[in-house]
mmCIF file of C-alpha atoms and ligand atoms in Angstrom:
data_model
loop_
_atom_site.group_PDB
_atom_site.id
_atom_site.type_symbol
_atom_site.label_atom_id
_atom_site.label_comp_id
_atom_site.label_asym_id
_atom_site.label_seq_id
_atom_site.Cartn_x
_atom_site.Cartn_y
_atom_site.Cartn_z
ATOM 1 C CA MET I 1113 16.355 -14.402 -0.496
ATOM 2 C CA MET I 1114 13.452 -12.697 -2.299
ATOM 3 C CA ILE I 1115 11.264 -10.634 0.004
ATOM 4 C CA PHE I 1116 7.815 -9.107 -0.621
ATOM 5 C CA ASP I 1117 6.879 -6.434 1.927
ATOM 6 C CA SER I 1118 3.086 -6.559 1.735
ATOM 7 C CA HIS I 1119 2.463 -3.455 3.882
ATOM 8 C CA ALA I 1120 4.612 -0.320 4.195
ATOM 9 C CA HIS I 1121 4.185 3.435 4.667
ATOM 10 C CA TYR I 1122 7.222 4.923 2.901
ATOM 11 C CA ASP I 1123 5.305 8.166 2.331
ATOM 12 C CA ASP I 1124 5.534 8.760 6.107
ATOM 13 C CA ALA I 1125 7.421 11.910 7.158
ATOM 14 C CA GLN I 1126 9.892 9.723 9.097
ATOM 15 C CA PHE I 1127 11.426 8.844 5.710
ATOM 16 C CA ASP I 1128 11.684 12.432 4.428
ATOM 17 C CA THR I 1129 15.411 12.730 5.100
ATOM 18 C CA ASP I 1130 16.582 9.604 3.260
ATOM 19 C CA ARG I 1131 13.655 8.089 1.344
ATOM 20 C CA GLU I 1132 15.364 7.944 -2.055
ATOM 21 C CA ALA I 1133 18.590 6.353 -0.846
ATOM 22 C CA LEU I 1134 16.721 3.888 1.338
ATOM 23 C CA LEU I 1135 14.291 2.775 -1.386
ATOM 24 C CA ALA I 1136 17.172 2.415 -3.855
ATOM 25 C CA SER I 1137 19.050 0.185 -1.391
ATOM 26 C CA LEU I 1138 16.219 -2.258 -0.661
ATOM 27 C CA PRO I 1139 16.308 -4.370 -3.861
ATOM 28 C CA LEU I 1140 20.010 -5.022 -3.181
ATOM 29 C CA LYS I 1141 18.970 -6.451 0.197
ATOM 30 C CA GLY I 1142 16.492 -8.849 -1.398
ATOM 31 C CA VAL I 1143 13.365 -6.710 -1.031
ATOM 32 C CA LYS I 1144 11.966 -7.126 -4.529
ATOM 33 C CA LYS I 1145 8.404 -5.881 -4.105
ATOM 34 C CA ILE I 1146 6.636 -3.472 -1.755
ATOM 35 C CA VAL I 1147 3.029 -2.351 -1.430
ATOM 36 C CA ASN I 1148 2.728 1.159 -0.006
ATOM 37 C CA ILE I 1149 -0.539 1.633 1.836
ATOM 38 C CA GLY I 1150 -2.861 4.642 1.886
ATOM 39 C CA CYS I 1151 -4.665 5.836 5.044
ATOM 40 C CA ASP I 1152 -6.655 8.768 3.617
ATOM 41 C CA LEU I 1153 -6.828 10.691 0.341
ATOM 42 C CA PRO I 1154 -3.427 12.489 0.503
ATOM 43 C CA SER I 1155 -1.523 9.358 1.588
ATOM 44 C CA SER I 1156 -3.298 7.289 -1.082
ATOM 45 C CA GLN I 1157 -2.152 9.831 -3.663
ATOM 46 C CA ARG I 1158 1.381 9.760 -2.238
ATOM 47 C CA SER I 1159 1.360 5.951 -2.487
ATOM 48 C CA ILE I 1160 0.564 6.186 -6.187
ATOM 49 C CA THR I 1161 3.290 8.794 -6.673
ATOM 50 C CA LEU I 1162 5.821 6.392 -5.124
ATOM 51 C CA ALA I 1163 4.490 3.538 -7.261
ATOM 52 C CA LYS I 1164 4.971 5.620 -10.394
ATOM 53 C CA GLN I 1165 8.521 6.481 -9.327
ATOM 54 C CA TYR I 1166 9.703 2.953 -8.466
ATOM 55 C CA ASP I 1167 9.160 -0.196 -10.553
ATOM 56 C CA ASN I 1168 9.092 -2.440 -7.473
ATOM 57 C CA ILE I 1169 6.558 -0.375 -5.497
ATOM 58 C CA TYR I 1170 2.794 -0.799 -5.799
ATOM 59 C CA ALA I 1171 0.023 1.148 -4.066
ATOM 60 C CA ALA I 1172 -3.127 0.578 -2.024
ATOM 61 C CA VAL I 1173 -5.753 3.290 -1.531
ATOM 62 C CA GLY I 1174 -8.395 3.822 1.135
ATOM 63 C CA PHE I 1175 -9.471 5.382 4.439
ATOM 64 C CA HIS I 1176 -7.991 3.953 7.677
ATOM 65 C CA PRO I 1177 -10.481 3.934 10.596
ATOM 66 C CA GLU I 1178 -8.277 6.438 12.466
ATOM 67 C CA ASN I 1179 -8.249 8.851 9.500
ATOM 68 C CA LEU I 1180 -11.910 9.514 8.841
ATOM 69 C CA SER I 1181 -11.922 13.317 9.323
ATOM 70 C CA ASP I 1182 -12.145 13.971 5.591
ATOM 71 C CA VAL I 1183 -14.117 10.930 4.483
ATOM 72 C CA SER I 1184 -17.287 11.533 2.458
ATOM 73 C CA GLU I 1185 -19.179 9.983 -0.456
ATOM 74 C CA GLU I 1186 -17.196 12.287 -2.759
ATOM 75 C CA ALA I 1187 -13.867 11.309 -1.176
ATOM 76 C CA LEU I 1188 -14.716 7.627 -1.702
ATOM 77 C CA GLU I 1189 -15.456 8.338 -5.362
ATOM 78 C CA GLU I 1190 -11.937 9.768 -5.589
ATOM 79 C CA ILE I 1191 -10.598 6.605 -3.957
ATOM 80 C CA ARG I 1192 -12.532 4.631 -6.572
ATOM 81 C CA LEU I 1193 -10.909 6.581 -9.415
ATOM 82 C CA LEU I 1194 -7.449 6.223 -7.831
ATOM 83 C CA SER I 1195 -8.020 2.466 -7.447
ATOM 84 C CA ARG I 1196 -8.183 2.163 -11.237
ATOM 85 C CA HIS I 1197 -4.566 3.251 -11.663
ATOM 86 C CA PRO I 1198 -2.627 0.251 -13.076
ATOM 87 C CA LYS I 1199 -0.252 0.142 -10.086
ATOM 88 C CA VAL I 1200 -2.999 0.143 -7.455
ATOM 89 C CA CYS I 1201 -3.405 -3.464 -6.328
ATOM 90 C CA ALA I 1202 -5.724 -3.210 -3.271
ATOM 91 C CA ILE I 1203 -8.162 -1.147 -1.209
ATOM 92 C CA GLY I 1204 -6.607 -0.347 2.150
ATOM 93 C CA GLU I 1205 -6.038 0.054 4.768
ATOM 94 C CA ILE I 1206 -9.651 -0.119 5.867
ATOM 95 C CA GLY I 1207 -11.273 -1.567 8.973
ATOM 96 C CA LEU I 1208 -12.219 -0.902 12.585
ATOM 97 C CA ASP I 1209 -10.199 0.433 15.502
ATOM 98 C CA TYR I 1210 -12.160 0.621 18.754
ATOM 99 C CA TYR I 1211 -8.996 1.323 20.746
ATOM 100 C CA TYR I 1212 -8.900 4.652 18.940
ATOM 101 C CA ASP I 1213 -12.038 6.481 20.036
ATOM 102 C CA GLU I 1214 -12.083 9.697 18.009
ATOM 103 C CA PHE I 1215 -14.612 8.129 15.624
ATOM 104 C CA ALA I 1216 -17.606 6.281 17.045
ATOM 105 C CA PRO I 1217 -17.850 2.545 16.276
ATOM 106 C CA GLU I 1218 -20.993 3.023 14.173
ATOM 107 C CA VAL I 1219 -19.235 5.721 12.100
ATOM 108 C CA GLN I 1220 -16.269 3.393 11.559
ATOM 109 C CA ARG I 1221 -18.570 0.523 10.608
ATOM 110 C CA HIS I 1222 -20.401 2.716 8.086
ATOM 111 C CA TRP I 1223 -17.250 3.673 6.173
ATOM 112 C CA PHE I 1224 -15.777 0.189 6.460
ATOM 113 C CA GLN I 1225 -18.905 -1.263 4.834
ATOM 114 C CA LYS I 1226 -18.816 1.387 2.115
ATOM 115 C CA GLN I 1227 -15.204 0.528 1.312
ATOM 116 C CA LEU I 1228 -15.879 -3.221 1.352
ATOM 117 C CA GLN I 1229 -18.574 -2.574 -1.234
ATOM 118 C CA LEU I 1230 -16.179 -0.397 -3.258
ATOM 119 C CA ALA I 1231 -13.516 -3.134 -3.201
ATOM 120 C CA TRP I 1232 -16.066 -5.660 -4.421
ATOM 121 C CA GLU I 1233 -17.270 -3.382 -7.223
ATOM 122 C CA GLU I 1234 -13.714 -2.586 -8.330
ATOM 123 C CA GLN I 1235 -12.610 -6.235 -7.938
ATOM 124 C CA LYS I 1236 -9.700 -5.420 -5.647
ATOM 125 C CA PRO I 1237 -8.458 -7.302 -2.579
ATOM 126 C CA ILE I 1238 -8.724 -5.563 0.797
ATOM 127 C CA ILE I 1239 -6.089 -4.740 3.423
ATOM 128 C CA VAL I 1240 -7.806 -4.824 6.800
ATOM 129 C CA HIS I 1241 -6.794 -2.994 9.968
ATOM 130 C CA SER I 1242 -8.539 -4.298 13.100
ATOM 131 C CA ARG I 1243 -7.833 -3.365 16.706
ATOM 132 C CA GLU I 1244 -10.038 -4.277 19.655
ATOM 133 C CA ALA I 1245 -12.821 -4.916 17.161
ATOM 134 C CA ALA I 1246 -12.194 -8.538 16.159
ATOM 135 C CA GLN I 1247 -15.772 -9.817 16.057
ATOM 136 C CA ASP I 1248 -17.288 -6.758 14.352
ATOM 137 C CA THR I 1249 -14.511 -6.772 11.747
ATOM 138 C CA PHE I 1250 -15.083 -10.446 11.044
ATOM 139 C CA ASP I 1251 -18.877 -10.057 10.873
ATOM 140 C CA LEU I 1252 -18.792 -7.109 8.446
ATOM 141 C CA ILE I 1253 -16.350 -8.922 6.149
ATOM 142 C CA ALA I 1254 -18.413 -12.120 6.323
ATOM 143 C CA GLN I 1255 -21.566 -10.128 5.437
ATOM 144 C CA SER I 1256 -19.805 -8.514 2.447
ATOM 145 C CA LYS I 1257 -19.066 -10.261 -0.833
ATOM 146 C CA VAL I 1258 -15.293 -9.714 -0.561
ATOM 147 C CA ARG I 1259 -13.249 -12.908 -0.199
ATOM 148 C CA HIS I 1260 -9.814 -11.630 -1.246
ATOM 149 C CA GLY I 1261 -7.431 -9.786 1.024
ATOM 150 C CA VAL I 1262 -5.289 -9.778 4.126
ATOM 151 C CA ILE I 1263 -5.962 -9.190 7.805
ATOM 152 C CA HIS I 1264 -2.946 -7.015 8.414
ATOM 153 C CA CYS I 1265 -0.879 -7.043 11.644
ATOM 154 C CA PHE I 1266 -3.071 -9.882 12.869
ATOM 155 C CA SER I 1267 -3.739 -9.624 16.602
ATOM 156 C CA SER I 1268 -6.644 -11.975 17.228
ATOM 157 C CA SER I 1269 -6.906 -15.667 18.131
ATOM 158 C CA ALA I 1270 -5.721 -18.697 16.184
ATOM 159 C CA GLN I 1271 -9.364 -19.771 15.959
ATOM 160 C CA MET I 1272 -10.321 -16.536 14.197
ATOM 161 C CA ALA I 1273 -7.272 -16.754 11.918
ATOM 162 C CA LYS I 1274 -8.486 -20.179 10.813
ATOM 163 C CA GLU I 1275 -11.962 -18.768 10.138
ATOM 164 C CA TYR I 1276 -10.454 -16.062 7.922
ATOM 165 C CA VAL I 1277 -8.343 -18.625 6.083
ATOM 166 C CA LYS I 1278 -11.479 -20.715 5.471
ATOM 167 C CA MET I 1279 -13.107 -17.645 3.901
ATOM 168 C CA GLY I 1280 -10.121 -17.192 1.569
ATOM 169 C CA PHE I 1281 -8.125 -14.510 3.366
ATOM 170 C CA TYR I 1282 -4.430 -14.161 4.149
ATOM 171 C CA ILE I 1283 -2.967 -13.337 7.561
ATOM 172 C CA GLY I 1284 -0.392 -10.514 7.784
ATOM 173 C CA ILE I 1285 2.549 -11.182 10.119
ATOM 174 C CA GLY I 1286 5.067 -8.498 11.037
ATOM 175 C CA GLY I 1287 7.559 -7.465 13.713
ATOM 176 C CA VAL I 1288 5.269 -8.422 16.597
ATOM 177 C CA ILE I 1289 6.035 -12.120 15.970
ATOM 178 C CA THR I 1290 9.592 -11.511 17.250
ATOM 179 C CA TYR I 1291 8.455 -9.933 20.543
ATOM 180 C CA LYS I 1292 8.764 -11.833 23.798
ATOM 181 C CA ASN I 1293 5.044 -11.537 24.585
ATOM 182 C CA ALA I 1294 3.900 -12.801 21.161
ATOM 183 C CA LYS I 1295 2.588 -16.149 22.449
ATOM 184 C CA LYS I 1296 -0.832 -15.751 20.861
ATOM 185 C CA LEU I 1297 0.628 -14.774 17.491
ATOM 186 C CA VAL I 1298 3.075 -17.703 17.560
ATOM 187 C CA GLU I 1299 0.035 -19.941 17.995
ATOM 188 C CA VAL I 1300 -1.598 -18.284 14.969
ATOM 189 C CA VAL I 1301 1.486 -19.034 12.825
ATOM 190 C CA GLN I 1302 1.525 -22.621 14.088
ATOM 191 C CA GLU I 1303 -2.141 -23.155 13.275
ATOM 192 C CA ILE I 1304 -2.447 -21.702 9.754
ATOM 193 C CA PRO I 1305 -0.687 -22.966 6.611
ATOM 194 C CA LEU I 1306 2.371 -21.087 5.320
ATOM 195 C CA GLU I 1307 0.400 -20.719 2.062
ATOM 196 C CA ARG I 1308 -1.849 -18.187 3.835
ATOM 197 C CA ILE I 1309 0.795 -15.959 5.465
ATOM 198 C CA LEU I 1310 1.965 -12.589 4.163
ATOM 199 C CA ILE I 1311 4.925 -10.790 5.728
ATOM 200 C CA GLU I 1312 4.807 -7.054 6.342
ATOM 201 C CA THR I 1313 6.731 -4.267 8.035
ATOM 202 C CA ASP I 1314 4.010 -1.621 8.617
ATOM 203 C CA CYS I 1315 7.107 0.603 8.560
ATOM 204 C CA PRO I 1316 8.080 3.058 9.959
ATOM 205 C CA TYR I 1317 6.355 1.258 12.880
ATOM 206 C CA MET I 1318 6.600 -2.215 14.409
ATOM 207 C CA ALA I 1319 10.324 -2.928 13.942
ATOM 208 C CA PRO I 1320 11.189 -6.523 14.893
ATOM 209 C CA VAL I 1321 13.710 -7.574 17.516
ATOM 210 C CA PRO I 1322 16.670 -6.778 17.509
ATOM 211 C CA ASN I 1323 15.641 -3.357 16.164
ATOM 212 C CA ARG I 1324 12.465 -2.964 18.198
ATOM 213 C CA GLY I 1325 11.711 0.703 18.928
ATOM 214 C CA LYS I 1326 13.768 2.002 16.016
ATOM 215 C CA ARG I 1327 12.435 3.188 12.685
ATOM 216 C CA ASN I 1328 11.437 0.122 10.711
ATOM 217 C CA ASP I 1329 12.116 -0.623 7.030
ATOM 218 C CA SER I 1330 11.713 -3.620 4.731
ATOM 219 C CA SER I 1331 15.283 -4.879 5.257
ATOM 220 C CA ASN I 1332 14.190 -5.893 8.787
ATOM 221 C CA LEU I 1333 11.831 -8.512 7.349
ATOM 222 C CA VAL I 1334 14.663 -11.060 7.492
ATOM 223 C CA TYR I 1335 14.024 -11.257 11.259
ATOM 224 C CA VAL I 1336 10.330 -11.927 10.695
ATOM 225 C CA VAL I 1337 11.184 -14.560 8.074
ATOM 226 C CA GLU I 1338 13.627 -16.263 10.454
ATOM 227 C CA LYS I 1339 11.101 -16.358 13.272
ATOM 228 C CA ILE I 1340 8.352 -17.831 11.076
ATOM 229 C CA ALA I 1341 10.848 -20.395 9.730
ATOM 230 C CA GLN I 1342 11.722 -21.407 13.278
ATOM 231 C CA ILE I 1343 8.033 -21.788 14.245
ATOM 232 C CA LYS I 1344 7.190 -23.741 11.086
ATOM 233 C CA GLY I 1345 10.354 -25.874 11.110
ATOM 234 C CA VAL I 1346 11.313 -24.924 7.551
ATOM 235 C CA SER I 1347 14.169 -22.889 6.046
ATOM 236 C CA PRO I 1348 14.063 -19.067 5.924
ATOM 237 C CA GLU I 1349 14.439 -19.368 2.131
ATOM 238 C CA GLU I 1350 11.230 -21.375 1.960
ATOM 239 C CA VAL I 1351 9.344 -18.839 4.089
ATOM 240 C CA ALA I 1352 10.572 -15.945 1.928
ATOM 241 C CA ALA I 1353 9.713 -17.760 -1.315
ATOM 242 C CA LYS I 1354 6.252 -18.913 -0.178
ATOM 243 C CA THR I 1355 5.223 -15.562 1.303
ATOM 244 C CA PHE I 1356 6.467 -13.856 -1.866
ATOM 245 C CA GLN I 1357 4.244 -16.095 -3.982
ATOM 246 C CA ASN I 1358 1.335 -15.589 -1.568
ATOM 247 C CA ALA I 1359 1.561 -11.807 -1.918
ATOM 248 C CA GLU I 1360 1.794 -12.153 -5.711
ATOM 249 C CA ASN I 1361 -1.331 -14.312 -5.713
ATOM 250 C CA MET I 1362 -3.258 -12.007 -3.444
ATOM 251 C CA TYR I 1363 -2.358 -8.674 -5.006
ATOM 252 C CA PHE I 1364 -1.989 -9.618 -8.659
ATOM 253 C CA GLY I 1365 -3.773 -12.958 -9.049
ATOM 254 C CA LYS I 1366 -7.200 -13.703 -10.423
ATOM 255 C CA PHE I 1367 -9.858 -11.931 -8.365
HETATM 256 NI NI1 NI W 1189 -0.346 0.238 8.215
#
Protein backbone atom coordinates (compact mmCIF):
# COMPACT_ATOMS: atom_id res chain seq x y z
CA MET A 1 0.00 0.00 0.00
CA MET A 2 1.31 3.46 -0.96
CA ILE A 3 0.35 6.16 1.51
CA PHE A 4 0.56 9.97 1.17
CA ASP A 5 0.27 11.78 4.51
CA SER A 6 -1.01 15.17 3.37
CA HIS A 7 -0.64 16.91 6.76
CA ALA A 8 1.95 16.26 9.48
CA HIS A 9 3.94 18.20 12.09
CA TYR A 10 7.16 16.19 12.45
CA ASP A 11 8.99 19.32 13.61
CA ASP A 12 6.92 19.13 16.83
CA ALA A 13 8.94 18.69 20.04
CA GLN A 14 7.07 15.41 20.70
CA PHE A 15 9.31 13.86 18.01
CA ASP A 16 12.60 15.22 19.38
CA THR A 17 13.65 11.93 20.97
CA ASP A 18 13.25 9.67 17.93
CA ARG A 19 12.52 11.80 14.85
CA GLU A 20 15.31 10.40 12.66
CA ALA A 21 14.58 6.73 13.34
CA LEU A 22 10.85 7.25 12.95
CA LEU A 23 11.10 9.15 9.65
CA ALA A 24 13.53 6.55 8.29
CA SER A 25 11.08 3.76 9.17
CA LEU A 26 8.00 5.24 7.48
CA PRO A 27 8.80 4.47 3.81
CA LEU A 28 9.21 0.81 4.80
CA LYS A 29 5.65 0.94 6.15
CA GLY A 30 4.28 2.27 2.86
CA VAL A 31 4.34 5.98 3.72
CA LYS A 32 5.93 7.28 0.54
CA LYS A 33 5.21 11.00 0.77
CA ILE A 34 4.59 13.47 3.59
CA VAL A 35 3.84 17.19 3.66
CA ASN A 36 5.08 18.85 6.85
CA ILE A 37 3.01 21.89 7.72
CA GLY A 38 4.13 25.26 9.09
CA CYS A 39 2.16 27.20 11.73
CA ASP A 40 4.34 30.32 12.04
CA LEU A 41 7.73 31.49 10.79
CA PRO A 42 9.99 29.16 12.86
CA SER A 43 7.88 26.05 12.16
CA SER A 44 7.70 26.95 8.45
CA GLN A 45 11.49 27.14 8.42
CA ARG A 46 11.73 23.83 10.28
CA SER A 47 9.40 22.26 7.70
CA ILE A 48 11.75 23.31 4.92
CA THR A 49 14.74 21.97 6.86
CA LEU A 50 13.01 18.57 7.11
CA ALA A 51 12.12 18.71 3.41
CA LYS A 52 15.75 19.34 2.52
CA GLN A 53 16.84 16.42 4.71
CA TYR A 54 14.37 13.82 3.42
CA ASP A 55 13.52 13.11 -0.24
CA ASN A 56 9.96 12.04 0.61
CA ILE A 57 9.10 15.08 2.76
CA TYR A 58 7.71 18.32 1.36
CA ALA A 59 6.85 21.55 3.19
CA ALA A 60 4.00 24.03 3.58
CA VAL A 61 4.53 27.52 5.01
CA GLY A 62 2.16 29.97 6.68
CA PHE A 63 0.59 31.40 9.84
CA HIS A 64 -2.00 29.25 11.69
CA PRO A 65 -4.84 31.32 13.23
CA GLU A 66 -3.69 30.26 16.72
CA ASN A 67 -0.11 31.44 16.05
CA LEU A 68 -0.52 35.07 15.10
CA SER A 69 1.64 36.65 17.84
CA ASP A 70 4.49 37.36 15.44
CA VAL A 71 2.56 37.93 12.23
CA SER A 72 3.20 41.18 10.35
CA GLU A 73 3.48 42.42 6.76
CA GLU A 74 7.23 41.74 6.99
CA ALA A 75 6.69 38.21 8.35
CA LEU A 76 4.34 37.47 5.44
CA GLU A 77 7.00 38.66 3.01
CA GLU A 78 9.32 36.09 4.59
CA ILE A 79 6.63 33.45 4.13
CA ARG A 80 6.42 34.53 0.49
CA LEU A 81 10.17 34.06 0.01
CA LEU A 82 10.08 30.68 1.79
CA SER A 83 7.17 29.59 -0.43
CA ARG A 84 9.45 29.84 -3.46
CA HIS A 85 11.72 27.05 -2.21
CA PRO A 86 11.38 24.12 -4.67
CA LYS A 87 10.14 21.74 -1.96
CA VAL A 88 7.41 24.07 -0.68
CA CYS A 89 4.15 22.85 -2.21
CA ALA A 90 1.46 24.86 -0.36
CA ILE A 91 0.57 27.81 1.87
CA GLY A 92 -0.62 26.53 5.24
CA GLU A 93 -1.92 26.03 7.56
CA ILE A 94 -4.03 29.15 7.39
CA GLY A 95 -7.63 29.82 8.38
CA LEU A 96 -9.95 30.73 11.24
CA ASP A 97 -10.33 29.29 14.72
CA TYR A 98 -13.07 30.94 16.77
CA TYR A 99 -12.84 28.25 19.45
CA TYR A 100 -9.42 29.68 20.23
CA ASP A 101 -10.06 33.22 21.43
CA GLU A 102 -6.61 34.74 21.94
CA PHE A 103 -6.92 36.51 18.58
CA ALA A 104 -10.13 38.36 17.75
CA PRO A 105 -12.14 37.05 14.77
CA GLU A 106 -11.52 40.23 12.75
CA VAL A 107 -7.75 39.90 13.35
CA GLN A 108 -7.87 36.27 12.20
CA ARG A 109 -9.91 37.20 9.14
CA HIS A 110 -7.43 39.94 8.21
CA TRP A 111 -4.41 37.61 8.16
CA PHE A 112 -6.37 34.79 6.54
CA GLN A 113 -7.32 37.11 3.66
CA LYS A 114 -3.73 38.31 3.34
CA GLN A 115 -2.49 34.73 3.09
CA LEU A 116 -5.21 33.76 0.59
CA GLN A 117 -3.99 36.63 -1.56
CA LEU A 118 -0.37 35.51 -1.11
CA ALA A 119 -1.27 31.94 -2.14
CA TRP A 120 -2.99 33.26 -5.25
CA GLU A 121 -0.04 35.48 -6.18
CA GLU A 122 2.46 32.67 -5.64
CA GLN A 123 0.20 30.11 -7.37
CA LYS A 124 0.22 27.68 -4.46
CA PRO A 125 -2.64 25.57 -3.08
CA ILE A 126 -3.86 26.34 0.44
CA ILE A 127 -4.16 24.14 3.54
CA VAL A 128 -7.09 25.45 5.56
CA HIS A 129 -7.66 25.11 9.30
CA SER A 130 -11.23 25.94 10.37
CA ARG A 131 -12.79 25.47 13.79
CA GLU A 132 -16.14 26.90 14.87
CA ALA A 133 -15.85 29.31 11.95
CA ALA A 134 -17.33 27.28 9.08
CA GLN A 135 -19.35 29.98 7.33
CA ASP A 136 -16.73 32.75 7.63
CA THR A 137 -14.02 30.39 6.37
CA PHE A 138 -16.15 29.40 3.40
CA ASP A 139 -17.11 33.01 2.60
CA LEU A 140 -13.53 34.33 2.68
CA ILE A 141 -12.32 31.50 0.44
CA ALA A 142 -15.24 32.01 -1.94
CA GLN A 143 -14.45 35.75 -2.11
CA SER A 144 -10.77 35.02 -2.88
CA LYS A 145 -9.45 33.82 -6.22
CA VAL A 146 -7.96 30.62 -4.76
CA ARG A 147 -9.58 27.40 -6.01
CA HIS A 148 -6.84 24.90 -5.15
CA GLY A 149 -6.32 23.38 -1.73
CA VAL A 150 -7.65 21.25 1.08
CA ILE A 151 -9.97 21.88 4.01
CA HIS A 152 -7.90 20.03 6.56
CA CYS A 153 -9.36 17.94 9.42
CA PHE A 154 -12.81 18.66 8.01
CA SER A 155 -15.38 19.14 10.77
CA SER A 156 -18.35 20.74 9.05
CA SER A 157 -21.46 19.37 7.33
CA ALA A 158 -21.72 17.14 4.28
CA GLN A 159 -23.55 20.00 2.55
CA MET A 160 -20.59 22.34 3.05
CA ALA A 161 -18.13 19.63 1.97
CA LYS A 162 -20.05 19.35 -1.29
CA GLU A 163 -19.89 23.13 -1.75
CA TYR A 164 -16.11 23.04 -1.32
CA VAL A 165 -15.81 20.17 -3.78
CA LYS A 166 -17.87 22.16 -6.30
CA MET A 167 -15.38 25.03 -5.92
CA GLY A 168 -12.47 22.66 -6.64
CA PHE A 169 -11.22 21.87 -3.14
CA TYR A 170 -10.23 18.63 -1.45
CA ILE A 171 -11.47 17.44 1.94
CA GLY A 172 -8.87 16.28 4.51
CA ILE A 173 -9.85 13.19 6.52
CA GLY A 174 -7.83 11.99 9.50
CA GLY A 175 -8.08 10.00 12.73
CA VAL A 176 -11.44 11.49 13.71
CA ILE A 177 -13.17 9.28 11.10
CA THR A 178 -12.39 6.24 13.29
CA TYR A 179 -13.96 7.73 16.44
CA LYS A 180 -17.28 6.45 17.73
CA ASN A 181 -18.92 9.89 17.59
CA ALA A 182 -17.84 10.61 13.99
CA LYS A 183 -21.36 10.31 12.52
CA LYS A 184 -21.23 13.67 10.77
CA LEU A 185 -17.81 12.97 9.25
CA VAL A 186 -18.92 9.51 8.05
CA GLU A 187 -21.74 11.30 6.23
CA VAL A 188 -19.20 13.66 4.64
CA VAL A 189 -17.17 10.68 3.33
CA GLN A 190 -20.35 9.06 2.01
CA GLU A 191 -21.43 12.20 0.19
CA ILE A 192 -18.23 13.31 -1.57
CA PRO A 193 -16.33 11.38 -4.26
CA LEU A 194 -13.16 9.48 -3.29
CA GLU A 195 -11.43 11.62 -5.95
CA ARG A 196 -11.75 14.61 -3.59
CA ILE A 197 -10.46 13.06 -0.34
CA LEU A 198 -6.97 13.50 1.10
CA ILE A 199 -5.81 11.48 4.10
CA GLU A 200 -3.82 13.12 6.88
CA THR A 201 -2.47 12.45 10.35
CA ASP A 202 -2.08 15.99 11.78
CA CYS A 203 0.50 14.13 13.89
CA PRO A 204 1.50 14.19 16.70
CA TYR A 205 -2.24 14.82 17.31
CA MET A 206 -5.45 13.04 16.32
CA ALA A 207 -4.30 9.40 16.42
CA PRO A 208 -6.98 7.04 15.07
CA VAL A 209 -8.55 4.16 16.96
CA PRO A 210 -6.99 1.81 18.17
CA ASN A 211 -4.21 4.27 19.08
CA ARG A 212 -6.43 7.18 20.06
CA GLY A 213 -4.79 9.36 22.73
CA LYS A 214 -1.26 8.23 21.89
CA ARG A 215 1.28 10.14 19.85
CA ASN A 216 0.25 9.87 16.22
CA ASP A 217 2.47 9.17 13.20
CA SER A 218 1.92 8.42 9.52
CA SER A 219 1.99 4.62 9.98
CA ASN A 220 -1.43 4.97 11.69
CA LEU A 221 -3.00 6.09 8.40
CA VAL A 222 -3.77 2.44 7.59
CA TYR A 223 -6.65 2.71 10.10
CA VAL A 224 -8.00 5.80 8.37
CA VAL A 225 -7.66 4.08 4.98
CA GLU A 226 -9.52 1.01 6.26
CA LYS A 227 -12.36 3.08 7.67
CA ILE A 228 -12.81 5.09 4.46
CA ALA A 229 -12.71 1.83 2.45
CA GLN A 230 -15.44 0.39 4.65
CA ILE A 231 -17.63 3.51 4.23
CA LYS A 232 -17.08 3.65 0.46
CA GLY A 233 -17.39 -0.11 -0.09
CA VAL A 234 -14.04 -0.36 -1.89
CA SER A 235 -10.70 -2.00 -1.03
CA PRO A 236 -8.16 -0.29 1.25
CA GLU A 237 -5.68 -0.52 -1.65
CA GLU A 238 -8.00 1.55 -3.81
CA VAL A 239 -8.43 4.19 -1.10
CA ALA A 240 -4.66 4.43 -0.58
CA ALA A 241 -3.97 4.65 -4.32
CA LYS A 242 -6.70 7.22 -5.05
CA THR A 243 -5.86 9.48 -2.10
CA PHE A 244 -2.18 9.26 -3.06
CA GLN A 245 -3.00 10.46 -6.57
CA ASN A 246 -5.31 13.16 -5.18
CA ALA A 247 -2.52 14.57 -3.00
CA GLU A 248 -0.12 14.45 -5.96
CA ASN A 249 -2.63 16.37 -8.08
CA MET A 250 -3.32 18.94 -5.42
CA TYR A 251 0.23 19.62 -4.26
CA PHE A 252 2.19 19.12 -7.46
CA GLY A 253 -0.36 19.35 -10.28
CA LYS A 254 -1.12 22.22 -12.60
CA PHE A 255 -2.27 25.25 -10.61
NI1 LIG B 1 -2.12 20.74 11.60
